[in-house]
Amino acid sequence: MFFVDTIEVPGLGNRGYLAGGARTAVAVDPPRDIDRVVAAAARRGVRITHVAETHVHNDYVTGGLALARLTGASYLVPADARVSFPRVPVRDGDRTEVDADAGLVLRALATPGHTPHHTSYALEENGTAVAVFTGGSLLIGTVGRPDLVEPRLTERLARAQHASAHRLAAELPDGTAVLPTHGFGSFCSSAQHAGGSTTIGEEKASNEALTAPDVDAFVAGLLAGLDDVPAYYAHMGPVNAAGPAPLDLTPPAVADAGELAARLAAGEWVVDLRNRVAFAAGHLSGSFNFEAEGQLATYLAWLVPWGKPVTLLAESPGQLADAQRELARVGIDRPAAAAVGGPADWVRPGEEPASFPRATFADLARRQPAAGVVVLDVRRASERARGFVDGSVHIPVHALPGRLHDVPDGQVWVHCGSGMRAAVAASLLDAAGRDVVAVDDAFDAADRAGLTVRTP
């Protein structure tokens, strides 16, 4: 008998896996906070003998090297991946025994496309594939992005994704469980699809790589659907290739109100992790709002200038610790400082917390048209292409820090698709001294509210 445990990383939209038998196991694409993987192995009563990477990751810092060193496991990395540390180079067809008593073997399958060296691993039980760890190759309903390595390789890798998907479909039984790393909200996925589990047989019927009429149609559709790439991705590959530094989750230094003011004056980022309703009602002037419950790591790492000191404000020690863990997964290793409490604790004596109003699209409809009202859409271009409020200005939230000067004068009503990114944008504008209203509403409500929604 075998088992497969999923290590969810919901903030990044990824998964890692622990698979094995009664005594030993392999960890595939583990997150940087490897204590979670070690705990999963302890619950199973197994020893981790192997750690396997499907590719050098572009969207998070891997825990693979640290886990291999901690456990003494063999570290399986695709042979063609350029890395600076000792590992077991894996080539197409290589077979690795995971648990002899259970008849479990890991078979490497070259599946280039997401990266040139990408490798999937079929978990075989007594010679029959029962699961396949597909990393950024075959995902649920789609495939991993082919444009994260080098622009000149994008079309070639897109064609390789098609071939790799078809190879998996042809070589593996229909009942084989497909276990991807990406595709659960990660920007490494070329599209987002609902569903948490799938098989080779199900993907044959629904995956765009396997249902497209031909490779040219697939590639054209894949390339046309590619969205913006988070800026921090440029740093993840080099960090992983060099070998990530050991993870340090010890609590950061505590900052008082005076130090917070000094850090803001120095141009550092002070990030408030509370929910957007609480932030709008009252916050430290100059601070930015990135909700701990949202895609904190993705959007903060995307927007903050890489390497700039970040100080965290949290409502509880638990919220701070969770945020620190999530940020470390994308290389924001050590907060410069932190404070726990609320706005009254973070402002200096004699100062008052700042605030700004929240609204709905119905509120906006009652204001338009009105002189001095600016509607700012901070969604991605692909979202705006499906419809936008007539007369709105478009600056995606990830571009806003460098384009604040492009926002027209007037009271800025900022919206996104649901409210979370609008809150980030509103905090940026508020910190810059703009008169801002955060539209905390689903975009679908814009049309119902009577606003004119157009398409390009």
Tab-separated table of C-alpha atoms in Angstrom:
chain	number	residue	atom	x	y	z
A	1	MET	CA	0.000	0.000	0.000
A	2	PHE	CA	1.093	3.525	-0.699
A	3	PHE	CA	0.039	6.980	0.457
A	4	VAL	CA	0.233	10.491	-0.963
A	5	ASP	CA	-0.136	13.466	1.370
A	6	THR	CA	-0.637	16.942	-0.059
A	7	ILE	CA	1.235	19.895	1.440
A	8	GLU	CA	-0.970	22.858	0.569
A	9	VAL	CA	0.558	26.298	0.032
A	10	PRO	CA	-2.672	28.238	-0.623
A	11	GLY	CA	-1.185	31.741	-0.465
A	12	LEU	CA	0.955	30.923	-3.497
A	13	GLY	CA	-1.507	28.566	-5.186
A	14	ASN	CA	0.898	25.627	-5.047
A	15	ARG	CA	1.160	22.131	-3.617
A	16	GLY	CA	3.984	19.911	-2.487
A	17	TYR	CA	3.674	16.191	-1.831
A	18	LEU	CA	4.887	13.434	0.464
A	19	ALA	CA	4.471	9.938	-0.926
A	20	GLY	CA	5.611	6.538	0.213
A	21	GLY	CA	4.856	3.250	1.893
A	22	ALA	CA	4.967	1.979	5.459
A	23	ARG	CA	8.611	2.833	6.131
A	24	THR	CA	10.053	5.364	3.667
A	25	ALA	CA	8.885	8.259	1.517
A	26	VAL	CA	9.789	10.872	-1.072
A	27	ALA	CA	8.984	14.595	-0.844
A	28	VAL	CA	8.215	16.270	-4.166
A	29	ASP	CA	8.560	20.041	-4.697
A	30	PRO	CA	8.508	20.862	-0.966
A	31	PRO	CA	7.834	24.433	0.208
A	32	ARG	CA	10.565	26.362	1.959
A	33	ASP	CA	9.039	25.868	5.407
A	34	ILE	CA	10.042	22.219	5.558
A	35	ASP	CA	8.845	21.728	9.123
A	36	ARG	CA	5.425	21.033	7.622
A	37	VAL	CA	6.858	18.206	5.501
A	38	VAL	CA	8.795	16.782	8.435
A	39	ALA	CA	5.611	16.846	10.523
A	40	ALA	CA	3.699	15.030	7.781
A	41	ALA	CA	6.381	12.332	7.700
A	42	ALA	CA	6.262	12.025	11.488
A	43	ARG	CA	2.491	11.536	11.403
A	44	ARG	CA	2.982	8.716	8.903
A	45	GLY	CA	5.900	7.220	10.827
A	46	VAL	CA	8.093	7.219	7.721
A	47	ARG	CA	11.631	8.323	6.942
A	48	ILE	CA	12.177	10.731	4.039
A	49	THR	CA	14.810	9.012	1.890
A	50	HIS	CA	14.412	11.116	-1.258
A	51	VAL	CA	13.517	14.686	-2.160
A	52	ALA	CA	12.593	15.359	-5.785
A	53	GLU	CA	12.316	18.620	-7.716
A	54	THR	CA	10.362	18.714	-10.954
A	55	HIS	CA	12.234	21.881	-11.999
A	56	VAL	CA	14.071	24.941	-10.746
A	57	HIS	CA	11.095	26.920	-9.509
A	58	ASN	CA	10.331	30.453	-10.667
A	59	ASP	CA	7.590	31.351	-8.193
A	60	TYR	CA	8.818	30.313	-4.770
A	61	VAL	CA	11.937	29.445	-2.808
A	62	THR	CA	12.227	25.697	-2.537
A	63	GLY	CA	12.745	23.793	0.672
A	64	GLY	CA	14.192	20.847	-1.208
A	65	LEU	CA	17.867	21.420	-0.502
A	66	ALA	CA	17.302	22.156	3.189
A	67	LEU	CA	15.043	19.114	3.566
A	68	ALA	CA	17.568	16.833	1.893
A	69	ARG	CA	20.338	18.121	4.131
A	70	LEU	CA	18.226	17.811	7.281
A	71	THR	CA	17.075	14.256	6.604
A	72	GLY	CA	20.092	12.952	4.712
A	73	ALA	CA	17.821	12.187	1.773
A	74	SER	CA	19.028	11.904	-1.810
A	75	TYR	CA	18.202	15.139	-3.643
A	76	LEU	CA	16.826	14.404	-7.111
A	77	VAL	CA	17.098	17.356	-9.517
A	78	PRO	CA	16.793	17.253	-13.330
A	79	ALA	CA	20.240	16.701	-14.818
A	80	ASP	CA	19.999	19.649	-17.209
A	81	ALA	CA	19.089	22.124	-14.459
A	82	ARG	CA	22.012	24.449	-13.786
A	83	VAL	CA	22.477	24.462	-10.035
A	84	SER	CA	25.419	25.215	-7.737
A	85	PHE	CA	25.060	22.451	-5.166
A	86	PRO	CA	25.574	18.668	-5.119
A	87	ARG	CA	22.515	16.658	-6.123
A	88	VAL	CA	21.534	13.416	-7.827
A	89	PRO	CA	21.103	14.363	-11.514
A	90	VAL	CA	17.916	12.818	-12.900
A	91	ARG	CA	17.470	11.862	-16.531
A	92	ASP	CA	14.536	10.580	-18.525
A	93	GLY	CA	13.743	6.989	-17.594
A	94	ASP	CA	15.696	6.941	-14.344
A	95	ARG	CA	14.060	4.800	-11.683
A	96	THR	CA	14.387	5.447	-7.955
A	97	GLU	CA	13.234	2.986	-5.315
A	98	VAL	CA	10.996	4.753	-2.773
A	99	ASP	CA	9.826	1.833	-0.620
A	100	ALA	CA	10.927	-1.703	-1.500
A	101	ASP	CA	8.418	-3.404	0.774
A	102	ALA	CA	5.545	-1.581	-0.929
A	103	GLY	CA	6.980	-2.035	-4.411
A	104	LEU	CA	7.127	1.729	-4.906
A	105	VAL	CA	9.382	3.206	-7.575
A	106	LEU	CA	9.670	6.764	-8.899
A	107	ARG	CA	10.192	6.897	-12.675
A	108	ALA	CA	11.465	10.118	-14.247
A	109	LEU	CA	9.699	11.393	-17.358
A	110	ALA	CA	11.232	14.304	-19.263
A	111	THR	CA	8.421	16.813	-19.744
A	112	PRO	CA	9.986	20.061	-21.005
A	113	GLY	CA	7.754	23.073	-21.530
A	114	HIS	CA	7.445	24.968	-18.271
A	115	THR	CA	11.242	24.942	-18.270
A	116	PRO	CA	13.594	23.209	-20.716
A	117	HIS	CA	14.690	20.724	-18.042
A	118	HIS	CA	11.279	20.039	-16.494
A	119	THR	CA	10.808	16.463	-15.285
A	120	SER	CA	7.685	14.682	-14.059
A	121	TYR	CA	7.789	11.630	-11.798
A	122	ALA	CA	5.474	8.655	-12.117
A	123	LEU	CA	4.919	6.796	-8.854
A	124	GLU	CA	4.706	3.127	-9.728
A	125	GLU	CA	3.377	0.400	-7.465
A	126	ASN	CA	4.611	-3.033	-8.531
A	127	GLY	CA	5.244	-1.712	-12.031
A	128	THR	CA	1.954	0.158	-12.525
A	129	ALA	CA	1.753	3.939	-12.424
A	130	VAL	CA	-0.675	5.027	-9.728
A	131	ALA	CA	0.182	8.729	-9.610
A	132	VAL	CA	2.297	11.235	-11.493
A	133	PHE	CA	3.847	14.366	-10.027
A	134	THR	CA	3.610	16.798	-12.900
A	135	GLY	CA	5.024	19.979	-11.377
A	136	GLY	CA	4.440	22.712	-13.957
A	137	SER	CA	3.737	20.404	-16.885
A	138	LEU	CA	0.235	18.887	-17.030
A	139	LEU	CA	-2.017	20.830	-14.655
A	140	ILE	CA	-5.746	20.552	-14.036
A	141	GLY	CA	-7.320	21.570	-17.336
A	142	THR	CA	-4.253	23.418	-18.556
A	143	VAL	CA	-0.438	23.470	-18.452
A	144	GLY	CA	2.272	25.524	-16.789
A	145	ARG	CA	3.394	28.774	-18.363
A	146	PRO	CA	6.130	28.525	-21.016
A	147	ASP	CA	7.230	32.183	-20.771
A	148	LEU	CA	9.106	32.320	-17.470
A	149	VAL	CA	12.570	31.281	-18.661
A	150	GLU	CA	13.572	33.408	-21.649
A	151	PRO	CA	11.297	35.291	-24.105
A	152	ARG	CA	13.027	33.804	-27.145
A	153	LEU	CA	12.219	30.310	-25.877
A	154	THR	CA	8.525	30.899	-25.185
A	155	GLU	CA	7.023	29.526	-28.392
A	156	ARG	CA	9.418	26.579	-28.444
A	157	LEU	CA	8.538	25.740	-24.847
A	158	ALA	CA	4.826	26.109	-25.596
A	159	ARG	CA	5.193	23.457	-28.289
A	160	ALA	CA	7.164	21.328	-25.865
A	161	GLN	CA	4.309	21.624	-23.335
A	162	HIS	CA	1.940	20.177	-25.915
A	163	ALA	CA	4.285	17.274	-26.639
A	164	SER	CA	4.886	16.619	-22.931
A	165	ALA	CA	1.186	16.580	-22.127
A	166	HIS	CA	0.585	14.109	-24.939
A	167	ARG	CA	3.467	11.947	-23.761
A	168	LEU	CA	1.992	11.672	-20.268
A	169	ALA	CA	-1.445	10.915	-21.689
A	170	ALA	CA	-0.058	8.229	-23.969
A	171	GLU	CA	2.275	6.481	-21.526
A	172	LEU	CA	0.258	6.477	-18.309
A	173	PRO	CA	-2.948	4.571	-17.482
A	174	ASP	CA	-6.171	6.581	-17.438
A	175	GLY	CA	-6.594	5.986	-13.722
A	176	THR	CA	-3.239	7.573	-12.835
A	177	ALA	CA	-3.723	10.451	-10.396
A	178	VAL	CA	-2.309	13.713	-11.758
A	179	LEU	CA	-0.623	15.667	-8.960
A	180	PRO	CA	0.670	19.059	-10.170
A	181	THR	CA	2.596	21.593	-8.127
A	182	HIS	CA	1.076	24.649	-9.800
A	183	GLY	CA	-2.430	25.571	-10.879
A	184	PHE	CA	-4.265	26.379	-7.658
A	185	GLY	CA	-3.929	30.146	-7.984
A	186	SER	CA	-0.256	30.274	-8.909
A	187	PHE	CA	0.799	32.655	-11.675
A	188	CYS	CA	2.957	29.782	-12.961
A	189	SER	CA	-0.234	28.334	-14.418
A	190	SER	CA	-1.223	29.463	-17.911
A	191	ALA	CA	-4.881	29.526	-16.789
A	192	GLN	CA	-6.878	28.914	-13.635
A	193	HIS	CA	-9.314	26.023	-13.460
A	194	ALA	CA	-11.563	24.825	-10.687
A	195	GLY	CA	-11.095	21.413	-9.155
A	196	GLY	CA	-8.745	19.846	-6.691
A	197	SER	CA	-8.080	16.367	-8.112
A	198	THR	CA	-7.885	14.717	-11.497
A	199	THR	CA	-6.590	11.714	-13.438
A	200	ILE	CA	-4.947	11.133	-16.783
A	201	GLY	CA	-8.271	9.927	-18.154
A	202	GLU	CA	-10.093	13.068	-16.986
A	203	GLU	CA	-7.406	15.292	-18.461
A	204	LYS	CA	-7.689	13.550	-21.819
A	205	ALA	CA	-11.295	14.711	-21.925
A	206	SER	CA	-10.836	18.250	-20.627
A	207	ASN	CA	-7.265	19.557	-20.748
A	208	GLU	CA	-6.733	22.201	-23.389
A	209	ALA	CA	-3.376	20.678	-24.325
A	210	LEU	CA	-5.051	17.351	-25.070
A	211	THR	CA	-8.278	18.570	-26.667
A	212	ALA	CA	-6.943	21.274	-28.995
A	213	PRO	CA	-7.334	20.305	-32.666
A	214	ASP	CA	-3.583	20.554	-33.279
A	215	VAL	CA	-0.391	21.921	-31.807
A	216	ASP	CA	-0.627	25.226	-33.674
A	217	ALA	CA	-4.101	25.951	-32.300
A	218	PHE	CA	-2.945	25.024	-28.815
A	219	VAL	CA	0.139	27.230	-28.960
A	220	ALA	CA	-1.812	30.188	-30.335
A	221	GLY	CA	-4.378	29.918	-27.566
A	222	LEU	CA	-1.752	29.399	-24.882
A	223	LEU	CA	0.330	32.396	-25.909
A	224	ALA	CA	-2.717	34.631	-26.282
A	225	GLY	CA	-3.828	33.849	-22.746
A	226	LEU	CA	-0.560	34.584	-20.953
A	227	ASP	CA	-0.883	37.238	-18.287
A	228	ASP	CA	1.513	39.516	-16.423
A	229	VAL	CA	4.447	37.879	-14.664
A	230	PRO	CA	5.029	38.852	-11.020
A	231	ALA	CA	8.228	40.887	-10.809
A	232	TYR	CA	9.691	38.798	-8.005
A	233	TYR	CA	9.792	35.724	-10.228
A	234	ALA	CA	13.027	37.118	-11.667
A	235	HIS	CA	14.688	36.456	-8.313
A	236	MET	CA	13.314	33.003	-7.516
A	237	GLY	CA	15.143	30.982	-10.172
A	238	PRO	CA	18.592	32.339	-9.265
A	239	VAL	CA	17.948	31.807	-5.533
A	240	ASN	CA	16.903	28.212	-6.125
A	241	ALA	CA	19.772	27.509	-8.512
A	242	ALA	CA	22.308	28.859	-6.031
A	243	GLY	CA	20.798	26.983	-3.098
A	244	PRO	CA	18.513	28.878	-0.699
A	245	ALA	CA	19.859	30.064	2.628
A	246	PRO	CA	18.556	28.344	5.775
A	247	LEU	CA	15.122	29.542	6.861
A	248	ASP	CA	14.933	31.746	9.949
A	249	LEU	CA	11.463	32.204	11.432
A	250	THR	CA	12.509	33.701	14.761
A	251	PRO	CA	10.361	36.736	15.672
A	252	PRO	CA	11.546	40.081	14.271
A	253	ALA	CA	12.600	43.014	16.429
A	254	VAL	CA	9.741	45.005	17.965
A	255	ALA	CA	9.283	48.574	16.703
A	256	ASP	CA	7.614	51.294	18.754
A	257	ALA	CA	5.731	54.270	17.311
A	258	GLY	CA	8.872	56.368	17.072
A	259	GLU	CA	10.757	53.724	15.132
A	260	LEU	CA	7.799	53.169	12.801
A	261	ALA	CA	7.765	56.901	12.032
A	262	ALA	CA	11.511	56.844	11.398
A	263	ARG	CA	11.238	53.881	9.038
A	264	LEU	CA	8.466	55.590	7.083
A	265	ALA	CA	10.535	58.772	6.885
A	266	ALA	CA	13.432	56.738	5.505
A	267	GLY	CA	11.214	55.456	2.678
A	268	GLU	CA	10.928	51.912	3.965
A	269	TRP	CA	7.739	49.881	3.544
A	270	VAL	CA	5.533	49.500	6.595
A	271	VAL	CA	2.900	46.873	5.803
A	272	ASP	CA	-0.354	46.529	7.729
A	273	LEU	CA	-1.595	42.926	7.625
A	274	ARG	CA	-5.088	43.564	9.003
A	275	ASN	CA	-8.173	43.133	6.841
A	276	ARG	CA	-9.099	45.949	4.509
A	277	VAL	CA	-12.176	47.010	6.482
A	278	ALA	CA	-10.108	47.599	9.611
A	279	PHE	CA	-7.352	49.338	7.661
A	280	ALA	CA	-9.713	51.777	5.939
A	281	ALA	CA	-11.268	52.667	9.301
A	282	GLY	CA	-7.943	53.553	10.844
A	283	HIS	CA	-4.254	53.025	10.107
A	284	LEU	CA	-0.774	54.432	10.505
A	285	SER	CA	-0.411	57.181	7.916
A	286	GLY	CA	2.011	56.099	5.190
A	287	SER	CA	1.551	52.380	5.762
A	288	PHE	CA	0.357	49.991	3.061
A	289	ASN	CA	-2.407	47.403	3.389
A	290	PHE	CA	-1.702	43.823	2.279
A	291	GLU	CA	-4.228	41.544	3.943
A	292	ALA	CA	-2.730	38.512	5.645
A	293	GLU	CA	-5.756	36.478	4.524
A	294	GLY	CA	-5.270	37.297	0.825
A	295	GLN	CA	-2.424	36.510	-1.571
A	296	LEU	CA	-0.029	38.311	0.729
A	297	ALA	CA	3.251	36.879	-0.519
A	298	THR	CA	2.388	37.119	-4.204
A	299	TYR	CA	1.292	40.748	-4.197
A	300	LEU	CA	3.705	42.153	-1.624
A	301	ALA	CA	6.685	40.483	-3.297
A	302	TRP	CA	5.374	41.700	-6.672
A	303	LEU	CA	5.030	45.353	-5.627
A	304	VAL	CA	7.811	46.016	-3.132
A	305	PRO	CA	11.167	47.075	-4.620
A	306	TRP	CA	13.280	43.954	-4.231
A	307	GLY	CA	15.481	44.159	-1.171
A	308	LYS	CA	13.728	47.144	0.408
A	309	PRO	CA	13.258	46.705	4.183
A	310	VAL	CA	9.722	45.663	5.173
A	311	THR	CA	8.209	46.232	8.619
A	312	LEU	CA	5.044	44.297	9.474
A	313	LEU	CA	2.072	45.510	11.517
A	314	ALA	CA	-0.237	42.780	12.799
A	315	GLU	CA	-3.246	42.528	15.058
A	316	SER	CA	-1.911	39.424	16.822
A	317	PRO	CA	1.336	37.475	17.256
A	318	GLY	CA	-0.220	34.594	15.330
A	319	GLN	CA	-1.029	36.786	12.344
A	320	LEU	CA	2.538	38.101	12.373
A	321	ALA	CA	4.068	34.623	12.552
A	322	ASP	CA	1.888	33.313	9.710
A	323	ALA	CA	2.783	36.289	7.519
A	324	GLN	CA	6.477	35.913	8.243
A	325	ARG	CA	6.298	32.263	7.207
A	326	GLU	CA	4.436	33.046	4.002
A	327	LEU	CA	6.780	35.851	2.994
A	328	ALA	CA	9.829	33.658	3.557
A	329	ARG	CA	8.445	31.305	0.900
A	330	VAL	CA	9.127	34.016	-1.700
A	331	GLY	CA	12.447	35.219	-0.364
A	332	ILE	CA	11.348	38.063	1.924
A	333	ASP	CA	13.273	36.408	4.691
A	334	ARG	CA	13.559	38.732	7.652
A	335	PRO	CA	11.170	41.604	8.384
A	336	ALA	CA	13.157	44.674	9.395
A	337	ALA	CA	10.882	45.034	12.434
A	338	ALA	CA	7.308	44.401	13.539
A	339	ALA	CA	4.590	45.666	15.845
A	340	VAL	CA	1.446	44.004	17.156
A	341	GLY	CA	-1.744	45.766	18.201
A	342	GLY	CA	-3.695	48.467	16.395
A	343	PRO	CA	-3.397	52.010	15.012
A	344	ALA	CA	-3.574	53.596	18.449
A	345	ASP	CA	-0.397	51.684	19.361
A	346	TRP	CA	1.433	52.657	16.186
A	347	VAL	CA	0.989	56.450	16.092
A	348	ARG	CA	3.091	58.840	18.157
A	349	PRO	CA	1.533	60.859	21.001
A	350	GLY	CA	-0.576	63.680	19.633
A	351	GLU	CA	-1.074	62.015	16.250
A	352	GLU	CA	-4.265	60.425	14.936
A	353	PRO	CA	-4.696	57.381	12.700
A	354	ALA	CA	-5.464	58.053	9.049
A	355	SER	CA	-8.549	56.652	7.295
A	356	PHE	CA	-10.426	56.640	4.013
A	357	PRO	CA	-13.959	55.624	2.991
A	358	ARG	CA	-15.069	52.358	1.448
A	359	ALA	CA	-17.895	52.143	-1.076
A	360	THR	CA	-19.743	49.914	-3.532
A	361	PHE	CA	-20.306	50.204	-7.261
A	362	ALA	CA	-23.830	51.403	-6.455
A	363	ASP	CA	-22.268	54.260	-4.473
A	364	LEU	CA	-20.042	55.050	-7.439
A	365	ALA	CA	-23.011	55.044	-9.805
A	366	ARG	CA	-24.689	57.668	-7.629
A	367	ARG	CA	-21.591	59.867	-7.879
A	368	GLN	CA	-21.096	59.593	-11.633
A	369	PRO	CA	-20.879	61.674	-13.623
A	370	ALA	CA	-19.372	64.192	-11.230
A	371	ALA	CA	-16.587	66.675	-11.684
A	372	GLY	CA	-13.383	65.673	-10.010
A	373	VAL	CA	-14.179	61.956	-9.716
A	374	VAL	CA	-11.538	59.605	-11.112
A	375	VAL	CA	-12.357	55.910	-11.521
A	376	LEU	CA	-9.179	53.826	-11.309
A	377	ASP	CA	-9.253	50.185	-12.432
A	378	VAL	CA	-6.316	48.220	-10.963
A	379	ARG	CA	-7.151	44.807	-12.448
A	380	ARG	CA	-4.860	43.036	-14.878
A	381	ALA	CA	-5.187	43.724	-18.604
A	382	SER	CA	-6.765	40.303	-19.215
A	383	GLU	CA	-9.546	41.127	-16.748
A	384	ARG	CA	-10.159	44.567	-18.212
A	385	ALA	CA	-10.450	43.023	-21.680
A	386	ARG	CA	-13.638	41.314	-20.487
A	387	GLY	CA	-15.254	44.615	-19.520
A	388	PHE	CA	-14.505	47.929	-17.838
A	389	VAL	CA	-16.314	50.959	-16.432
A	390	ASP	CA	-16.662	53.557	-19.144
A	391	GLY	CA	-14.220	56.416	-18.624
A	392	SER	CA	-12.097	54.595	-16.079
A	393	VAL	CA	-8.318	54.877	-15.951
A	394	HIS	CA	-6.426	51.592	-16.077
A	395	ILE	CA	-3.244	51.003	-14.078
A	396	PRO	CA	-2.752	47.419	-12.838
A	397	VAL	CA	-2.019	47.331	-9.123
A	398	HIS	CA	1.442	45.877	-9.655
A	399	ALA	CA	2.357	48.885	-11.817
A	400	LEU	CA	0.842	51.505	-9.518
A	401	PRO	CA	3.854	52.201	-7.249
A	402	GLY	CA	5.780	53.460	-10.269
A	403	ARG	CA	2.836	55.220	-11.901
A	404	LEU	CA	1.207	57.227	-9.130
A	405	HIS	CA	1.898	60.347	-11.178
A	406	ASP	CA	-0.308	58.961	-13.971
A	407	VAL	CA	-3.438	59.038	-11.807
A	408	PRO	CA	-5.415	62.179	-12.782
A	409	ASP	CA	-6.200	64.853	-10.232
A	410	GLY	CA	-9.423	64.477	-8.272
A	411	GLN	CA	-11.011	62.079	-5.827
A	412	VAL	CA	-9.910	58.574	-6.826
A	413	TRP	CA	-12.469	55.749	-6.641
A	414	VAL	CA	-10.322	52.653	-7.027
A	415	HIS	CA	-11.669	49.186	-7.822
A	416	CYS	CA	-10.478	45.721	-8.800
A	417	GLY	CA	-12.397	42.491	-9.245
A	418	SER	CA	-13.361	41.850	-5.644
A	419	GLY	CA	-11.874	44.467	-3.322
A	420	MET	CA	-8.548	43.081	-2.122
A	421	ARG	CA	-6.316	44.699	-4.751
A	422	ALA	CA	-8.380	47.886	-4.568
A	423	ALA	CA	-7.495	48.046	-0.882
A	424	VAL	CA	-3.794	47.710	-1.695
A	425	ALA	CA	-4.079	50.440	-4.312
A	426	ALA	CA	-6.110	52.686	-2.016
A	427	SER	CA	-3.435	52.389	0.655
A	428	LEU	CA	-0.735	53.342	-1.855
A	429	LEU	CA	-2.727	56.371	-2.971
A	430	ASP	CA	-3.598	57.349	0.583
A	431	ALA	CA	0.072	57.177	1.575
A	432	ALA	CA	0.853	59.461	-1.371
A	433	GLY	CA	-1.625	62.027	-0.040
A	434	ARG	CA	-4.427	61.414	-2.521
A	435	ASP	CA	-8.152	61.676	-1.699
A	436	VAL	CA	-9.207	58.045	-2.213
A	437	VAL	CA	-12.301	55.862	-1.937
A	438	ALA	CA	-11.849	52.074	-1.960
A	439	VAL	CA	-14.581	50.292	-3.915
A	440	ASP	CA	-14.958	47.090	-1.921
A	441	ASP	CA	-17.255	45.207	-4.269
A	442	ALA	CA	-17.312	42.480	-6.914
A	443	PHE	CA	-16.901	43.838	-10.435
A	444	ASP	CA	-20.031	41.990	-11.551
A	445	ALA	CA	-21.981	44.514	-9.483
A	446	ALA	CA	-20.880	47.423	-11.682
A	447	ASP	CA	-23.317	46.648	-14.471
A	448	ARG	CA	-26.129	45.906	-12.051
A	449	ALA	CA	-25.506	49.255	-10.379
A	450	GLY	CA	-26.213	51.047	-13.667
A	451	LEU	CA	-22.643	51.911	-14.566
A	452	THR	CA	-21.785	51.690	-18.265
A	453	VAL	CA	-19.531	48.660	-18.729
A	454	ARG	CA	-17.770	48.479	-22.063
A	455	THR	CA	-15.431	46.035	-23.771
A	456	PRO	CA	-12.483	47.037	-25.973
